mmCIF file of C-alpha atoms in Angstrom:
data_model
loop_
_atom_site.group_PDB
_atom_site.id
_atom_site.type_symbol
_atom_site.label_atom_id
_atom_site.label_comp_id
_atom_site.label_asym_id
_atom_site.label_seq_id
_atom_site.Cartn_x
_atom_site.Cartn_y
_atom_site.Cartn_z
ATOM 1 C CA MET A 1275 -0.192 0.093 0.008
ATOM 2 C CA PRO A 1276 1.310 3.376 -0.968
ATOM 3 C CA ARG A 1277 2.597 5.524 2.086
ATOM 4 C CA VAL A 1278 -0.001 8.216 1.498
ATOM 5 C CA SER A 1279 -2.679 5.724 1.898
ATOM 6 C CA GLU A 1280 -1.434 4.306 5.172
ATOM 7 C CA LEU A 1281 -1.152 7.903 6.402
ATOM 8 C CA PHE A 1282 -4.693 8.628 5.764
ATOM 9 C CA PHE A 1283 -6.023 5.350 7.066
ATOM 10 C CA LYS A 1284 -4.074 5.695 10.299
ATOM 11 C CA THR A 1285 -5.166 9.352 10.488
ATOM 12 C CA ALA A 1286 -8.816 8.398 9.808
ATOM 13 C CA ILE A 1287 -8.645 5.898 12.877
ATOM 14 C CA VAL A 1288 -7.424 8.653 15.131
ATOM 15 C CA PHE A 1289 -10.375 10.667 13.933
ATOM 16 C CA LEU A 1290 -12.485 7.747 14.497
ATOM 17 C CA ILE A 1291 -11.604 7.270 18.172
ATOM 18 C CA LEU A 1292 -11.869 10.964 18.707
ATOM 19 C CA GLY A 1293 -15.332 11.108 17.129
ATOM 20 C CA VAL A 1294 -16.503 8.112 19.289
ATOM 21 C CA ALA A 1295 -15.169 9.846 22.411
ATOM 22 C CA ALA A 1296 -16.887 13.102 21.442
ATOM 23 C CA GLY A 1297 -20.065 11.177 21.041
ATOM 24 C CA LEU A 1298 -19.798 9.358 24.357
ATOM 25 C CA GLN A 1299 -19.189 12.688 26.222
ATOM 26 C CA MET A 1300 -22.270 14.155 24.818
ATOM 27 C CA ALA A 1301 -24.303 10.921 25.800
ATOM 28 C CA ILE A 1302 -22.783 10.786 29.357
ATOM 29 C CA SER A 1303 -23.228 14.771 30.011
ATOM 30 C CA GLY A 1304 -26.790 15.028 28.265
ATOM 31 C CA ASP A 1305 -25.323 18.094 26.471
ATOM 32 C CA HIS A 1306 -25.601 17.770 22.655
ATOM 33 C CA GLY A 1307 -24.514 21.235 22.002
ATOM 34 C CA ALA A 1308 -21.362 20.058 19.971
ATOM 35 C CA PHE A 1309 -23.110 17.697 17.951
ATOM 36 C CA PRO A 1310 -22.002 19.686 14.654
ATOM 37 C CA ALA A 1311 -18.205 19.336 15.911
ATOM 38 C CA HIS A 1312 -18.751 15.681 16.495
ATOM 39 C CA ALA A 1313 -20.253 15.209 13.031
ATOM 40 C CA HIS A 1314 -17.414 17.037 11.392
ATOM 41 C CA ILE A 1315 -14.985 14.781 13.463
ATOM 42 C CA ASN A 1316 -16.538 11.844 11.993
ATOM 43 C CA LEU A 1317 -17.247 13.098 8.456
ATOM 44 C CA LEU A 1318 -14.118 15.096 7.642
ATOM 45 C CA GLY A 1319 -11.751 13.222 10.015
ATOM 46 C CA TRP A 1320 -12.664 9.412 9.991
ATOM 47 C CA VAL A 1321 -14.655 9.152 6.541
ATOM 48 C CA THR A 1322 -13.120 11.588 4.204
ATOM 49 C CA SER A 1323 -9.692 10.689 5.168
ATOM 50 C CA ALA A 1324 -10.344 6.941 4.611
ATOM 51 C CA ILE A 1325 -11.996 7.635 0.997
ATOM 52 C CA PHE A 1326 -8.623 9.621 0.447
ATOM 53 C CA GLY A 1327 -6.588 6.580 1.581
ATOM 54 C CA GLY A 1328 -8.796 4.504 -0.423
ATOM 55 C CA TYR A 1329 -8.404 6.570 -3.621
ATOM 56 C CA TYR A 1330 -4.738 6.615 -3.322
ATOM 57 C CA ALA A 1331 -4.461 2.767 -2.556
ATOM 58 C CA LEU A 1332 -6.328 2.422 -5.966
ATOM 59 C CA ASN A 1333 -3.964 4.796 -7.845
ATOM 60 C CA PRO A 1334 -0.525 4.160 -6.775
ATOM 61 C CA ALA A 1335 1.156 6.134 -9.616
ATOM 62 C CA LYS A 1336 -0.823 9.264 -8.180
ATOM 63 C CA ALA A 1337 -0.129 8.216 -4.632
ATOM 64 C CA GLU A 1338 3.642 8.365 -5.395
ATOM 65 C CA ARG A 1339 3.726 11.946 -6.641
ATOM 66 C CA ARG A 1340 4.714 14.716 -4.430
ATOM 67 C CA VAL A 1341 1.391 16.526 -4.579
ATOM 68 C CA ALA A 1342 -0.266 13.462 -2.545
ATOM 69 C CA MET A 1343 1.799 14.063 0.201
ATOM 70 C CA ILE A 1344 1.201 17.745 0.210
ATOM 71 C CA HIS A 1345 -2.487 16.827 0.078
ATOM 72 C CA TYR A 1346 -2.154 14.842 3.170
ATOM 73 C CA GLY A 1347 -0.266 17.220 5.080
ATOM 74 C CA LEU A 1348 -2.531 20.310 4.362
ATOM 75 C CA TYR A 1349 -5.821 18.622 5.061
ATOM 76 C CA THR A 1350 -4.306 16.872 8.137
ATOM 77 C CA VAL A 1351 -3.280 20.396 9.466
ATOM 78 C CA GLY A 1352 -6.412 22.012 8.438
ATOM 79 C CA LEU A 1353 -8.484 19.251 10.532
ATOM 80 C CA VAL A 1354 -5.972 19.537 13.568
ATOM 81 C CA ILE A 1355 -6.520 23.341 13.627
ATOM 82 C CA MET A 1356 -10.268 23.250 12.703
ATOM 83 C CA LEU A 1357 -11.835 20.377 14.627
ATOM 84 C CA PRO A 1358 -10.664 21.169 18.122
ATOM 85 C CA ALA A 1359 -11.409 24.563 17.810
ATOM 86 C CA LEU A 1360 -14.993 23.746 16.576
ATOM 87 C CA TYR A 1361 -15.396 21.361 19.426
ATOM 88 C CA TRP A 1362 -14.187 24.116 21.923
ATOM 89 C CA MET A 1363 -16.081 26.793 20.318
ATOM 90 C CA LEU A 1364 -19.627 24.742 20.611
ATOM 91 C CA ALA A 1365 -19.107 22.857 23.623
ATOM 92 C CA GLY A 1366 -17.306 25.246 25.777
ATOM 93 C CA GLY A 1367 -19.230 28.235 24.587
ATOM 94 C CA HIS A 1368 -16.180 30.139 23.255
ATOM 95 C CA PRO A 1369 -17.381 32.244 20.288
ATOM 96 C CA GLU A 1370 -13.912 33.800 20.468
ATOM 97 C CA ILE A 1371 -12.277 30.770 18.917
ATOM 98 C CA GLU A 1372 -14.234 31.297 15.441
ATOM 99 C CA PRO A 1373 -11.311 32.612 13.660
ATOM 100 C CA ALA A 1374 -9.162 29.445 14.162
ATOM 101 C CA VAL A 1375 -12.262 27.394 13.021
ATOM 102 C CA ALA A 1376 -12.411 29.766 9.870
ATOM 103 C CA ILE A 1377 -8.512 29.278 9.258
ATOM 104 C CA GLY A 1378 -8.780 25.691 9.702
ATOM 105 C CA SER A 1379 -11.549 25.625 7.339
ATOM 106 C CA LEU A 1380 -9.708 27.299 4.691
ATOM 107 C CA ILE A 1381 -6.963 25.250 4.798
ATOM 108 C CA VAL A 1382 -9.286 22.087 4.518
ATOM 109 C CA ALA A 1383 -10.798 23.686 1.400
ATOM 110 C CA ALA A 1384 -7.231 24.204 -0.093
ATOM 111 C CA ALA A 1385 -6.515 20.731 0.491
ATOM 112 C CA VAL A 1386 -9.866 19.653 -1.279
ATOM 113 C CA LEU A 1387 -8.634 21.552 -4.168
ATOM 114 C CA VAL A 1388 -5.363 19.900 -4.166
ATOM 115 C CA PHE A 1389 -7.123 16.742 -4.322
ATOM 116 C CA ALA A 1390 -9.202 17.793 -6.974
ATOM 117 C CA PHE A 1391 -5.970 18.491 -8.968
ATOM 118 C CA VAL A 1392 -4.811 14.933 -8.390
ATOM 119 C CA VAL A 1393 -8.079 13.248 -9.292
ATOM 120 C CA PHE A 1394 -8.265 15.271 -12.821
ATOM 121 C CA SER A 1395 -4.614 15.245 -13.545
ATOM 122 C CA ALA A 1396 -3.408 12.489 -15.786
ATOM 123 C CA ALA A 1397 -1.813 9.589 -13.842
ATOM 124 C CA GLU A 1398 1.949 9.298 -14.900
ATOM 125 C CA THR A 1399 2.755 6.192 -16.691
ATOM 126 C CA VAL A 1400 5.693 4.257 -14.979
ATOM 127 C CA ARG A 1401 7.882 2.230 -17.651
ATOM 128 C CA SER A 1402 9.351 -1.136 -16.241
ATOM 129 C CA ALA A 1403 12.947 -1.490 -16.562
ATOM 130 C CA THR A 1404 12.304 -4.615 -18.721
ATOM 131 C CA ALA A 1405 10.152 -2.471 -21.094
ATOM 132 C CA ALA A 1406 13.045 0.128 -21.380
ATOM 133 C CA THR A 1407 15.713 -2.530 -22.002
ATOM 134 C CA ALA A 1408 13.463 -4.456 -24.453
ATOM 135 C CA ARG A 1409 13.756 -1.493 -27.208
#
């Protein structure tokens, strides 16, 4: 499996654990005010990261490109900024943290555009050594 796929899958599992923990915290406390953050943790952190990992696993030539790791880094940094800030803003009643949520959201949006570039770009063809020597 390409390294970027493995990183996306491992990151997805971390966000799954965090999403479940956030859900449990809301259930135990009876305060569901942070449900939008819980949904973002699960959908952007767990599901979307896993989908990115699957895409790169199915497209190993694209996974080997430098832009794939840029996509991973940008997306992960965006989530790490946005999701805790969103949770803190909603669960803790801290509206002053909203600029951090916005910054993280913009980074995530940029990462999604990078992924769109990867998807719509032509796959690089890799010639094997035997094909090159057969000429």
